[in-house]
């Protein structure tokens, strides 16, 4: 026996979650299996579709307009711009706390590094912070959180030429948090609105935070905090702070570990649960059986190999960071199904000497046909019932193009939907 | 780190070397652990920290990244580096272990560090040590208490005695001790006729199911302390469900799984118990039995902690052949279909507020009950969220940890309160205590529901 489903998705990052969701919405019996937590907890939580062209032109105003001119090997070209739009509609519906769907144009968001970044979808919590909005802005940093130095960020934004005045102030977070308190600690305090000691008096955390910021506010019309404003109830916390400060409040997306990424992960998992899919995380898929078709895969649990079988499979195990693509001295490979990964045979061609150069390996990943089926070295599909999605795919450099989440959502959607249709 | 500043900042500068770090194989032949290679595969993404329920409420706790890879790195540069005493505040929920994208063996690091701290740095005459040792050796107390269950139930929760225990031993008086059953599971099992009876029942079931009479269906039940002494109904449900599927059950000699001992750094105690368990299970595994546990911490101990911490003959074979009770049936039977066709009425036709124990996560079982019973008529099982219950075995029994334990549990209590039902469900006996303590609900085990659905 084996644990059975119609569609089995391997990998629980943005691509796998979207793929499973799309397949479940098609009515298939879907199972998602994932090893550990995905890169979503490290990503900013922003959904970029395309910020720059592969030649570095940009920032792009309209990512959809640019898609048809991308190289043939690019995953967006495989699925087509129409599918990219459909995939984003599914995302918008599944994650109603995100904004940006009202327009094709990229939004410009201030980052915690003080730059402005083009992105297609952003959490509602970031929306009052748009750089295209001309309202003057106060950024508030937390002394203990060294990766958001508000005055420094403000100076950078100013130098970048944002159309508003921006100032940064640093406060101590109310209550005696340890210097390296986790983002989840701040979030928990604000979620539960627990009391903290302020000059010998116990005050609810949200009120205490507003009290610290109030005297710093001059005539700015909005205040930005690092993204620590709650995990479970961010909307409620922003509303209360905004009320107490009398101005709009927003969050600036942060580097890893990222609360917006964590919230997005939760939202997608619950959408998937509602769609009736089954989800198992904690153990890797290590092996499979089958020649032209994958018959079943094996999940390894402490030495035991648990068989899982399905009609159709989706490979969404991530790139170098997610461990969906690996390399050793011999070359670059895809570890689960051993799909072919085209790469230069000479290791020295993988990267440029320059750290920030155009590294070839950044585009390494499996190559597919237009149906997202991985291709072997002679360009035949590896397995008739396997499709690949997300950063396990080659042909694009998500970091340089700012297309990471968009490619994962678009290809995840396409792979999941087609798998479900074929499983019928 | 921002992807906005420069892409190379979050991209690996060179491709991953592909050298897998195998936690279980770190020094397989030695008890003198060196986890530094594991520490080196940490790339500081802090994903583990975002999963730690203690760091979320405790301002003195530096979090799993510090407890694990950073501490082991410090040991790398300085062999005399003392283990930080904060390791005793880790509740051993193992959530960090389940989170790490890089496969760093965090809980193995914590367990080992805690063992070292307790054996080398903790005062053996301290009240804390004595208290922890008593709590960790629950089986011993339970063994005596079960001889006189009614007296024990009265005595253990006798107000003045509890006050004294809190004052002298630091065992919180806020909690009620679990009740001892008047007949233990093993007493029931023996009275019922032991293995011979089980063989007969299994044969009868195979006949009903049209299976060959000699089908190779046999399992060894690791019931653990709790379903033996406190909730024998869970053990009975396990036996009846398995027999109904045609499995012959044996209940081999066993001691505590060691879970409470790992959490308290009592590795010597844990090893003694593990030796008994491994030796009796290994013999059975050799004969073709699989080991089945109904408590997710017990199955976790046999599957992961034993091979990570001890080097005992047969330990890997036992780990590979251990399964959680419902999981095993999902793999070997068409459980989904049987559940879909079944219906529950009577006193278990309820709406359940289900909590997934932390230790079910590493085993990939945290959604099993909710998904399985989705299709069962007559019941509704609602997940009360992915927070930790906060009790973490002995953690929540300690007077100084009680408040934190309840603060961690708060989210679960709230969700239980919002859930439709007023009966709880979980696989873990200590989570069950916490659920009952915070909500007043009666708590059942998925096996009991399976029994109600599938066994007439
Ligand atoms: C630091 C960082 C910052 C980023 N910032 C942004 C941003 O600002 N905007 C943006 O649009 N994009 C960003 N991205 C990119 C984007 O998050 C990712 O490209 C995208 O989410 C990749 O998703 P994925 O599902 O393909 O892979 P991953 O997120 O890598 O997920 C892969 C999953 O597969 C699982 N897995 C791997 N092997 C196995 C196996 N053998 N069996 C079972 N499961 C397995 C892993 O455990 C993991 O859960 C960022 C990425 C990183 C790393
Ligand atoms: S999750 Fe793993 S890699 Fe990331 S900081 Fe923690 S131990 Fe290191
Ligand atoms: S085991 Fe649990 S309490 Fe301990 S460090 Fe890891 S997540 Fe925190």
Short mmCIF file of N, CA and C in Angstrom, two decimals, chain A residues 1-5 29 31 35-38 41-42 44 48 111-113 115 117 147 176-178 180-185 188-189 231-232 254-258 262 266 269 273 276-283 301-304 306-307 320-321 323 325-329 333 350-351 355-357 359 361-362 397-400 402, chain B residues 1-20 43 45-47 49-52 55-66 95 97-103 303-304 316 319-323 327 330-334 336 361-367 370-371 374 383 386 407-408 410-411 415:
data_model
loop_
_atom_site.label_atom_id
_atom_site.label_comp_id
_atom_site.label_asym_id
_atom_site.label_seq_id
_atom_site.Cartn_x
_atom_site.Cartn_y
_atom_site.Cartn_z
N UNK A 1 0.84 -1.20 0.00
CA UNK A 1 0.00 0.00 0.00
C UNK A 1 0.88 1.25 0.00
N UNK A 2 0.24 2.34 -0.32
CA UNK A 2 0.94 3.61 -0.28
C UNK A 2 -0.08 4.67 0.08
N UNK A 3 0.40 5.84 0.48
CA UNK A 3 -0.53 6.93 0.72
C UNK A 3 -0.84 7.54 -0.65
N UNK A 4 -2.12 7.60 -0.98
CA UNK A 4 -2.48 7.95 -2.35
C UNK A 4 -3.15 9.30 -2.51
N UNK A 5 -2.99 9.87 -3.70
CA UNK A 5 -3.71 11.09 -4.07
C UNK A 5 -3.71 11.16 -5.58
N UNK A 29 -7.86 15.61 -6.01
CA UNK A 29 -7.49 15.20 -4.66
C UNK A 29 -5.98 15.42 -4.55
N UNK A 31 -2.25 16.24 -2.55
CA UNK A 31 -1.44 16.08 -1.35
C UNK A 31 -0.14 16.84 -1.56
N UNK A 35 9.62 19.17 2.93
CA UNK A 35 10.65 18.86 3.92
C UNK A 35 10.60 19.90 5.05
N UNK A 36 11.33 20.99 4.90
CA UNK A 36 11.38 21.95 5.99
C UNK A 36 10.70 23.24 5.57
N UNK A 37 10.89 24.27 6.37
CA UNK A 37 10.22 25.52 6.04
C UNK A 37 10.88 26.17 4.82
N UNK A 38 10.07 26.91 4.08
CA UNK A 38 10.52 27.38 2.77
C UNK A 38 11.22 28.73 2.86
N UNK A 41 9.91 32.40 4.67
CA UNK A 41 10.24 33.01 5.95
C UNK A 41 11.46 33.90 5.87
N UNK A 42 12.19 33.79 4.76
CA UNK A 42 13.37 34.63 4.59
C UNK A 42 13.09 35.77 3.64
N UNK A 44 10.99 38.87 1.69
CA UNK A 44 10.40 40.08 2.26
C UNK A 44 8.89 40.00 2.39
N UNK A 48 7.08 40.09 -6.21
CA UNK A 48 7.62 40.76 -7.41
C UNK A 48 7.22 39.95 -8.63
N UNK A 111 12.33 50.15 0.98
CA UNK A 111 12.81 48.95 1.66
C UNK A 111 13.57 49.34 2.92
N UNK A 112 13.90 48.36 3.75
CA UNK A 112 14.59 48.68 4.99
C UNK A 112 16.04 49.05 4.73
N UNK A 113 16.48 48.90 3.47
CA UNK A 113 17.83 49.34 3.15
C UNK A 113 17.83 50.78 2.64
N UNK A 115 16.28 51.79 -0.14
CA UNK A 115 16.09 51.91 -1.58
C UNK A 115 14.60 51.84 -1.87
N UNK A 117 11.83 49.90 -4.30
CA UNK A 117 11.82 48.68 -5.11
C UNK A 117 10.49 48.48 -5.81
N UNK A 147 19.11 46.09 12.17
CA UNK A 147 18.96 46.06 10.71
C UNK A 147 17.91 47.04 10.18
N UNK A 176 11.23 45.72 28.86
CA UNK A 176 12.65 45.44 28.79
C UNK A 176 12.94 44.21 27.95
N UNK A 177 12.89 44.36 26.64
CA UNK A 177 13.19 43.21 25.79
C UNK A 177 14.70 43.03 25.73
N UNK A 178 15.12 41.79 25.55
CA UNK A 178 16.54 41.56 25.41
C UNK A 178 17.03 42.16 24.09
N UNK A 180 18.67 41.07 21.64
CA UNK A 180 18.48 40.34 20.39
C UNK A 180 17.12 39.66 20.34
N UNK A 181 16.09 40.33 20.91
CA UNK A 181 14.75 39.74 20.92
C UNK A 181 14.33 39.39 19.50
N UNK A 182 13.62 38.27 19.37
CA UNK A 182 13.20 37.81 18.05
C UNK A 182 12.04 38.66 17.54
N UNK A 183 11.90 38.73 16.22
CA UNK A 183 10.76 39.49 15.68
C UNK A 183 9.44 38.93 16.22
N UNK A 184 9.42 37.62 16.46
CA UNK A 184 8.19 37.02 16.96
C UNK A 184 7.87 37.48 18.39
N UNK A 185 8.90 37.90 19.13
CA UNK A 185 8.69 38.39 20.49
C UNK A 185 7.95 39.73 20.45
N UNK A 188 4.40 39.08 19.24
CA UNK A 188 3.55 38.45 20.25
C UNK A 188 3.07 39.48 21.27
N UNK A 189 4.01 40.35 21.70
CA UNK A 189 3.64 41.39 22.66
C UNK A 189 2.51 42.27 22.12
N UNK A 231 1.68 39.18 14.41
CA UNK A 231 1.68 38.03 13.53
C UNK A 231 0.23 37.64 13.23
N UNK A 232 -0.58 37.53 14.27
CA UNK A 232 -1.97 37.11 14.08
C UNK A 232 -2.91 38.26 13.75
N UNK A 254 11.11 43.73 5.95
CA UNK A 254 12.47 43.55 6.49
C UNK A 254 13.14 42.33 5.87
N UNK A 255 14.42 42.19 6.18
CA UNK A 255 15.16 41.00 5.73
C UNK A 255 14.79 39.80 6.61
N UNK A 256 15.44 38.69 6.40
CA UNK A 256 15.12 37.50 7.18
C UNK A 256 15.50 37.65 8.65
N UNK A 257 14.76 37.03 9.55
CA UNK A 257 13.50 36.32 9.31
C UNK A 257 12.35 37.32 9.16
N UNK A 258 11.41 37.00 8.31
CA UNK A 258 10.45 38.00 7.91
C UNK A 258 9.03 37.67 8.35
N UNK A 262 6.14 35.12 6.85
CA UNK A 262 5.50 34.15 7.71
C UNK A 262 3.97 34.25 7.64
N UNK A 266 1.26 31.45 6.26
CA UNK A 266 0.06 31.04 7.00
C UNK A 266 -1.19 31.18 6.14
N UNK A 269 -1.30 28.44 3.52
CA UNK A 269 -1.60 27.14 4.11
C UNK A 269 -3.08 27.04 4.46
N UNK A 273 -5.82 24.40 3.09
CA UNK A 273 -6.59 23.57 3.99
C UNK A 273 -8.07 23.69 3.63
N UNK A 276 -9.32 21.76 0.85
CA UNK A 276 -9.44 20.32 1.09
C UNK A 276 -8.22 19.50 0.77
N UNK A 277 -7.08 20.14 0.54
CA UNK A 277 -5.86 19.39 0.23
C UNK A 277 -5.30 18.77 1.51
N UNK A 278 -4.47 17.75 1.35
CA UNK A 278 -3.78 17.26 2.53
C UNK A 278 -2.32 17.71 2.47
N UNK A 279 -1.77 17.99 3.63
CA UNK A 279 -0.45 18.62 3.70
C UNK A 279 0.40 17.86 4.71
N UNK A 280 1.60 17.50 4.33
CA UNK A 280 2.51 16.89 5.30
C UNK A 280 3.87 17.55 5.21
N UNK A 281 4.35 18.07 6.32
CA UNK A 281 5.68 18.69 6.31
C UNK A 281 6.57 18.01 7.34
N UNK A 282 7.86 18.13 7.17
CA UNK A 282 8.79 17.61 8.17
C UNK A 282 9.78 16.59 7.63
N UNK A 283 9.45 15.94 6.51
CA UNK A 283 10.33 14.90 6.00
C UNK A 283 10.50 15.02 4.49
N UNK A 301 11.48 8.98 6.67
CA UNK A 301 11.28 9.36 8.07
C UNK A 301 12.23 8.54 8.91
N UNK A 302 13.26 9.14 9.39
CA UNK A 302 14.20 8.46 10.27
C UNK A 302 14.54 7.06 9.79
N UNK A 303 14.87 6.96 8.53
CA UNK A 303 15.29 5.67 8.02
C UNK A 303 14.18 4.88 7.37
N UNK A 304 12.94 5.10 7.78
CA UNK A 304 11.83 4.39 7.14
C UNK A 304 11.45 5.12 5.86
N UNK A 306 8.51 5.91 3.35
CA UNK A 306 7.06 5.81 3.27
C UNK A 306 6.61 6.07 1.84
N UNK A 307 5.99 5.08 1.20
CA UNK A 307 5.56 5.26 -0.18
C UNK A 307 4.35 6.18 -0.32
N UNK A 320 18.85 26.74 -5.32
CA UNK A 320 20.02 26.45 -4.48
C UNK A 320 19.71 26.68 -3.01
N UNK A 321 18.95 27.73 -2.70
CA UNK A 321 18.65 28.02 -1.29
C UNK A 321 17.68 26.99 -0.71
N UNK A 323 17.25 23.95 -1.67
CA UNK A 323 17.83 22.62 -1.84
C UNK A 323 17.15 21.80 -2.93
N UNK A 325 17.95 22.35 -6.06
CA UNK A 325 19.04 22.19 -7.01
C UNK A 325 20.32 22.15 -6.18
N UNK A 326 21.18 21.20 -6.46
CA UNK A 326 22.43 21.11 -5.70
C UNK A 326 23.61 20.98 -6.64
N UNK A 327 24.77 21.18 -6.08
CA UNK A 327 25.95 21.03 -6.93
C UNK A 327 27.09 20.43 -6.13
N UNK A 328 27.95 19.75 -6.83
CA UNK A 328 29.19 19.28 -6.22
C UNK A 328 30.27 19.42 -7.27
N UNK A 329 31.40 18.82 -7.01
CA UNK A 329 32.50 18.99 -7.95
C UNK A 329 32.16 18.45 -9.33
N UNK A 333 22.94 19.30 -10.13
CA UNK A 333 21.91 18.28 -10.32
C UNK A 333 20.66 18.57 -9.51
N UNK A 350 30.83 28.98 -14.05
CA UNK A 350 29.58 29.16 -13.32
C UNK A 350 29.40 30.57 -12.79
N UNK A 351 30.52 31.13 -12.31
CA UNK A 351 30.39 32.47 -11.76
C UNK A 351 31.44 33.41 -12.31
N UNK A 355 32.02 39.56 -7.45
CA UNK A 355 30.97 39.10 -6.56
C UNK A 355 29.58 39.49 -7.03
N UNK A 356 29.46 40.69 -7.59
CA UNK A 356 28.14 41.18 -7.98
C UNK A 356 27.90 41.00 -9.47
N UNK A 357 28.75 40.21 -10.08
CA UNK A 357 28.66 40.05 -11.53
C UNK A 357 27.49 39.18 -11.96
N UNK A 359 26.38 36.04 -12.56
CA UNK A 359 26.74 34.64 -12.36
C UNK A 359 25.82 33.74 -13.14
N UNK A 361 25.35 30.59 -12.65
CA UNK A 361 24.66 29.59 -11.84
C UNK A 361 23.35 30.12 -11.28
N UNK A 362 23.22 31.44 -11.22
CA UNK A 362 21.97 32.00 -10.70
C UNK A 362 20.79 31.61 -11.59
N UNK A 397 17.01 34.68 -13.52
CA UNK A 397 17.76 35.04 -12.33
C UNK A 397 16.86 35.92 -11.49
N UNK A 398 16.14 35.27 -10.56
CA UNK A 398 15.08 36.02 -9.86
C UNK A 398 15.60 37.19 -9.05
N UNK A 399 16.82 37.04 -8.57
CA UNK A 399 17.34 38.10 -7.71
C UNK A 399 17.66 39.35 -8.52
N UNK A 400 18.21 39.16 -9.69
CA UNK A 400 18.56 40.31 -10.51
C UNK A 400 17.32 40.94 -11.17
N UNK A 402 14.22 40.64 -10.07
CA UNK A 402 13.11 40.84 -9.13
C UNK A 402 11.86 40.18 -9.68
N UNK B 1 19.61 42.19 5.72
CA UNK B 1 19.74 41.71 4.34
C UNK B 1 18.54 42.11 3.53
N UNK B 2 18.77 42.70 2.43
CA UNK B 2 17.64 43.05 1.60
C UNK B 2 17.91 42.63 0.18
N UNK B 3 16.87 42.07 -0.43
CA UNK B 3 17.04 41.69 -1.81
C UNK B 3 17.05 42.95 -2.66
N UNK B 4 16.65 44.06 -2.04
CA UNK B 4 16.56 45.30 -2.79
C UNK B 4 17.92 45.94 -2.96
N UNK B 5 18.79 45.71 -2.01
CA UNK B 5 20.08 46.39 -2.09
C UNK B 5 20.97 45.76 -3.15
N UNK B 6 21.24 44.49 -2.98
CA UNK B 6 22.01 43.85 -4.02
C UNK B 6 21.70 42.38 -3.97
N UNK B 7 21.41 41.83 -5.11
CA UNK B 7 20.97 40.44 -5.15
C UNK B 7 21.96 39.50 -4.51
N UNK B 8 23.23 39.76 -4.68
CA UNK B 8 24.21 38.79 -4.21
C UNK B 8 24.20 38.64 -2.70
N UNK B 9 23.56 39.60 -2.02
CA UNK B 9 23.56 39.50 -0.58
C UNK B 9 22.81 38.30 -0.06
N UNK B 10 21.76 37.91 -0.76
CA UNK B 10 21.05 36.74 -0.23
C UNK B 10 21.24 35.53 -1.11
N UNK B 11 21.99 35.68 -2.14
CA UNK B 11 22.29 34.54 -2.97
C UNK B 11 23.55 33.89 -2.42
N UNK B 12 23.64 32.58 -2.47
CA UNK B 12 24.90 32.01 -2.05
C UNK B 12 25.98 32.50 -3.02
N UNK B 13 27.10 32.89 -2.53
CA UNK B 13 28.12 33.46 -3.40
C UNK B 13 28.70 32.37 -4.29
N UNK B 14 28.76 31.18 -3.75
CA UNK B 14 29.15 30.04 -4.57
C UNK B 14 28.06 29.00 -4.36
N UNK B 15 27.88 28.14 -5.35
CA UNK B 15 26.85 27.13 -5.17
C UNK B 15 27.13 26.28 -3.95
N UNK B 16 26.04 25.88 -3.31
CA UNK B 16 26.09 24.97 -2.20
C UNK B 16 27.00 23.78 -2.56
N UNK B 17 27.82 23.36 -1.66
CA UNK B 17 28.75 22.28 -1.99
C UNK B 17 28.05 20.94 -2.17
N UNK B 18 26.81 20.88 -1.70
CA UNK B 18 26.08 19.63 -1.88
C UNK B 18 26.49 18.58 -0.87
N UNK B 19 27.38 18.93 0.02
CA UNK B 19 27.76 17.95 1.03
C UNK B 19 26.68 17.90 2.09
N UNK B 20 25.91 16.86 2.05
CA UNK B 20 24.81 16.73 2.97
C UNK B 20 25.34 16.49 4.37
N UNK B 43 23.28 28.63 8.13
CA UNK B 43 23.59 29.85 7.39
C UNK B 43 22.87 31.07 7.95
N UNK B 45 19.86 31.96 8.90
CA UNK B 45 18.65 32.56 8.33
C UNK B 45 17.63 32.90 9.41
N UNK B 46 17.82 32.37 10.62
CA UNK B 46 16.93 32.63 11.75
C UNK B 46 15.53 32.04 11.64
N UNK B 47 15.33 31.17 10.66
CA UNK B 47 14.02 30.52 10.56
C UNK B 47 13.68 29.78 11.86
N UNK B 49 14.50 30.57 14.88
CA UNK B 49 14.06 31.52 15.91
C UNK B 49 12.59 31.90 15.77
N UNK B 50 12.10 31.95 14.53
CA UNK B 50 10.70 32.35 14.36
C UNK B 50 9.74 31.25 14.78
N UNK B 51 10.27 30.08 15.12
CA UNK B 51 9.42 28.97 15.53
C UNK B 51 9.44 28.70 17.02
N UNK B 52 10.26 29.40 17.76
CA UNK B 52 10.46 29.05 19.16
C UNK B 52 9.38 29.65 20.05
N UNK B 55 11.01 31.70 23.14
CA UNK B 55 11.57 33.03 22.83
C UNK B 55 10.46 34.07 22.61
N UNK B 56 9.28 33.57 22.26
CA UNK B 56 8.17 34.48 21.99
C UNK B 56 7.62 35.11 23.27
N UNK B 57 7.82 34.44 24.39
CA UNK B 57 7.25 34.99 25.64
C UNK B 57 8.30 35.26 26.72
N UNK B 58 9.52 34.75 26.53
CA UNK B 58 10.50 34.82 27.60
C UNK B 58 11.67 35.72 27.22
N UNK B 59 11.77 36.86 27.89
CA UNK B 59 12.81 37.82 27.51
C UNK B 59 14.21 37.38 27.90
N UNK B 60 14.31 36.32 28.70
CA UNK B 60 15.66 35.87 29.07
C UNK B 60 16.16 34.77 28.17
N UNK B 61 15.33 34.31 27.26
CA UNK B 61 15.72 33.14 26.46
C UNK B 61 16.31 33.55 25.12
N UNK B 62 17.56 33.18 24.85
CA UNK B 62 18.21 33.65 23.62
C UNK B 62 17.79 32.93 22.34
N UNK B 63 16.97 31.90 22.42
CA UNK B 63 16.45 31.28 21.20
C UNK B 63 17.29 30.14 20.66
N UNK B 64 16.71 29.35 19.75
CA UNK B 64 17.36 28.14 19.26
C UNK B 64 18.64 28.37 18.46
N UNK B 65 18.73 29.44 17.70
CA UNK B 65 19.95 29.64 16.92
C UNK B 65 21.14 29.78 17.86
N UNK B 66 20.92 30.47 18.98
CA UNK B 66 21.99 30.58 19.96
C UNK B 66 22.24 29.23 20.64
N UNK B 95 10.50 22.28 17.84
CA UNK B 95 9.96 23.01 16.70
C UNK B 95 11.07 23.58 15.83
N UNK B 97 13.90 22.29 15.31
CA UNK B 97 14.45 21.17 14.56
C UNK B 97 13.66 20.94 13.28
N UNK B 98 12.36 21.11 13.40
CA UNK B 98 11.47 20.87 12.28
C UNK B 98 11.51 22.00 11.26
N UNK B 99 12.09 23.14 11.67
CA UNK B 99 12.02 24.33 10.82
C UNK B 99 13.23 24.50 9.92
N UNK B 100 14.39 24.09 10.40
CA UNK B 100 15.63 24.49 9.75
C UNK B 100 15.75 24.00 8.31
N UNK B 101 15.80 24.95 7.35
CA UNK B 101 15.90 24.56 5.95
C UNK B 101 17.23 23.88 5.65
N UNK B 102 18.21 24.06 6.52
CA UNK B 102 19.52 23.54 6.24
C UNK B 102 19.79 22.21 6.96
N UNK B 103 18.79 21.71 7.64
CA UNK B 103 18.93 20.41 8.30
C UNK B 103 19.90 20.40 9.47
N UNK B 303 12.22 7.00 17.31
CA UNK B 303 12.62 7.25 15.92
C UNK B 303 13.80 8.19 15.80
N UNK B 304 13.79 9.25 16.59
CA UNK B 304 14.80 10.28 16.37
C UNK B 304 15.78 10.47 17.52
N UNK B 316 19.17 1.57 15.26
CA UNK B 316 18.75 2.10 13.96
C UNK B 316 17.61 1.28 13.36
N UNK B 319 14.50 2.32 15.11
CA UNK B 319 14.05 3.63 14.64
C UNK B 319 13.36 3.52 13.28
N UNK B 320 13.95 2.76 12.39
CA UNK B 320 13.38 2.62 11.05
C UNK B 320 12.04 1.91 11.04
N UNK B 321 11.81 1.11 12.07
CA UNK B 321 10.59 0.31 12.07
C UNK B 321 9.58 0.76 13.12
N UNK B 322 9.71 2.00 13.57
CA UNK B 322 8.75 2.52 14.53
C UNK B 322 7.79 3.47 13.82
N UNK B 323 6.53 3.38 14.16
CA UNK B 323 5.51 4.24 13.56
C UNK B 323 4.51 4.69 14.61
N UNK B 327 -0.68 6.61 11.81
CA UNK B 327 0.17 6.70 10.62
C UNK B 327 0.37 5.33 9.97
N UNK B 330 -2.51 4.28 8.05
CA UNK B 330 -2.66 5.07 6.82
C UNK B 330 -1.77 4.50 5.72
N UNK B 331 -0.61 3.99 6.13
CA UNK B 331 0.31 3.47 5.12
C UNK B 331 -0.12 2.08 4.65
N UNK B 332 -0.56 1.25 5.59
CA UNK B 332 -0.77 -0.15 5.23
C UNK B 332 -2.21 -0.55 4.96
N UNK B 333 -3.15 0.28 5.31
CA UNK B 333 -4.55 -0.06 5.07
C UNK B 333 -5.18 1.08 4.28
N UNK B 334 -6.34 0.82 3.71
CA UNK B 334 -7.02 1.93 3.05
C UNK B 334 -7.88 2.65 4.09
N UNK B 336 -8.42 5.72 4.79
CA UNK B 336 -9.26 6.84 4.37
C UNK B 336 -10.62 6.35 3.91
N UNK B 361 5.17 17.07 14.83
CA UNK B 361 5.60 17.83 13.65
C UNK B 361 6.78 17.21 12.92
N UNK B 362 7.83 16.91 13.64
CA UNK B 362 9.00 16.32 12.98
C UNK B 362 8.64 15.02 12.28
N UNK B 363 7.59 14.39 12.74
CA UNK B 363 7.19 13.13 12.13
C UNK B 363 6.19 13.37 11.00
N UNK B 364 5.88 14.64 10.74
CA UNK B 364 4.96 14.95 9.65
C UNK B 364 3.53 14.55 9.95
N UNK B 365 3.15 14.53 11.25
CA UNK B 365 1.84 14.01 11.61
C UNK B 365 0.89 15.07 12.13
N UNK B 366 1.30 16.33 12.05
CA UNK B 366 0.51 17.36 12.72
C UNK B 366 -0.87 17.58 12.09
N UNK B 367 -1.06 17.15 10.88
CA UNK B 367 -2.37 17.35 10.27
C UNK B 367 -3.15 16.04 10.07
N UNK B 370 -6.83 15.72 11.69
CA UNK B 370 -7.80 16.63 11.08
C UNK B 370 -8.16 16.16 9.67
N UNK B 371 -7.15 15.76 8.92
CA UNK B 371 -7.42 15.35 7.54
C UNK B 371 -8.14 14.01 7.46
N UNK B 374 -11.85 14.37 8.53
CA UNK B 374 -12.60 15.28 7.67
C UNK B 374 -13.77 14.54 7.02
N UNK B 383 -9.04 22.05 13.88
CA UNK B 383 -7.68 22.33 14.31
C UNK B 383 -7.67 23.65 15.10
N UNK B 386 -1.60 26.28 15.10
CA UNK B 386 -0.31 25.61 15.16
C UNK B 386 0.56 26.08 16.32
N UNK B 407 1.43 31.22 29.42
CA UNK B 407 1.48 32.29 28.41
C UNK B 407 1.63 31.70 27.01
N UNK B 408 2.45 30.65 26.90
CA UNK B 408 2.60 30.00 25.60
C UNK B 408 1.28 29.36 25.19
N UNK B 410 -1.69 30.23 25.92
CA UNK B 410 -2.81 31.16 25.79
C UNK B 410 -3.49 31.13 24.42
N UNK B 411 -2.66 31.11 23.38
CA UNK B 411 -3.21 31.12 22.03
C UNK B 411 -4.07 29.87 21.77
N UNK B 415 -8.13 29.65 21.02
CA UNK B 415 -8.69 28.96 19.86
C UNK B 415 -9.63 27.83 20.27
#
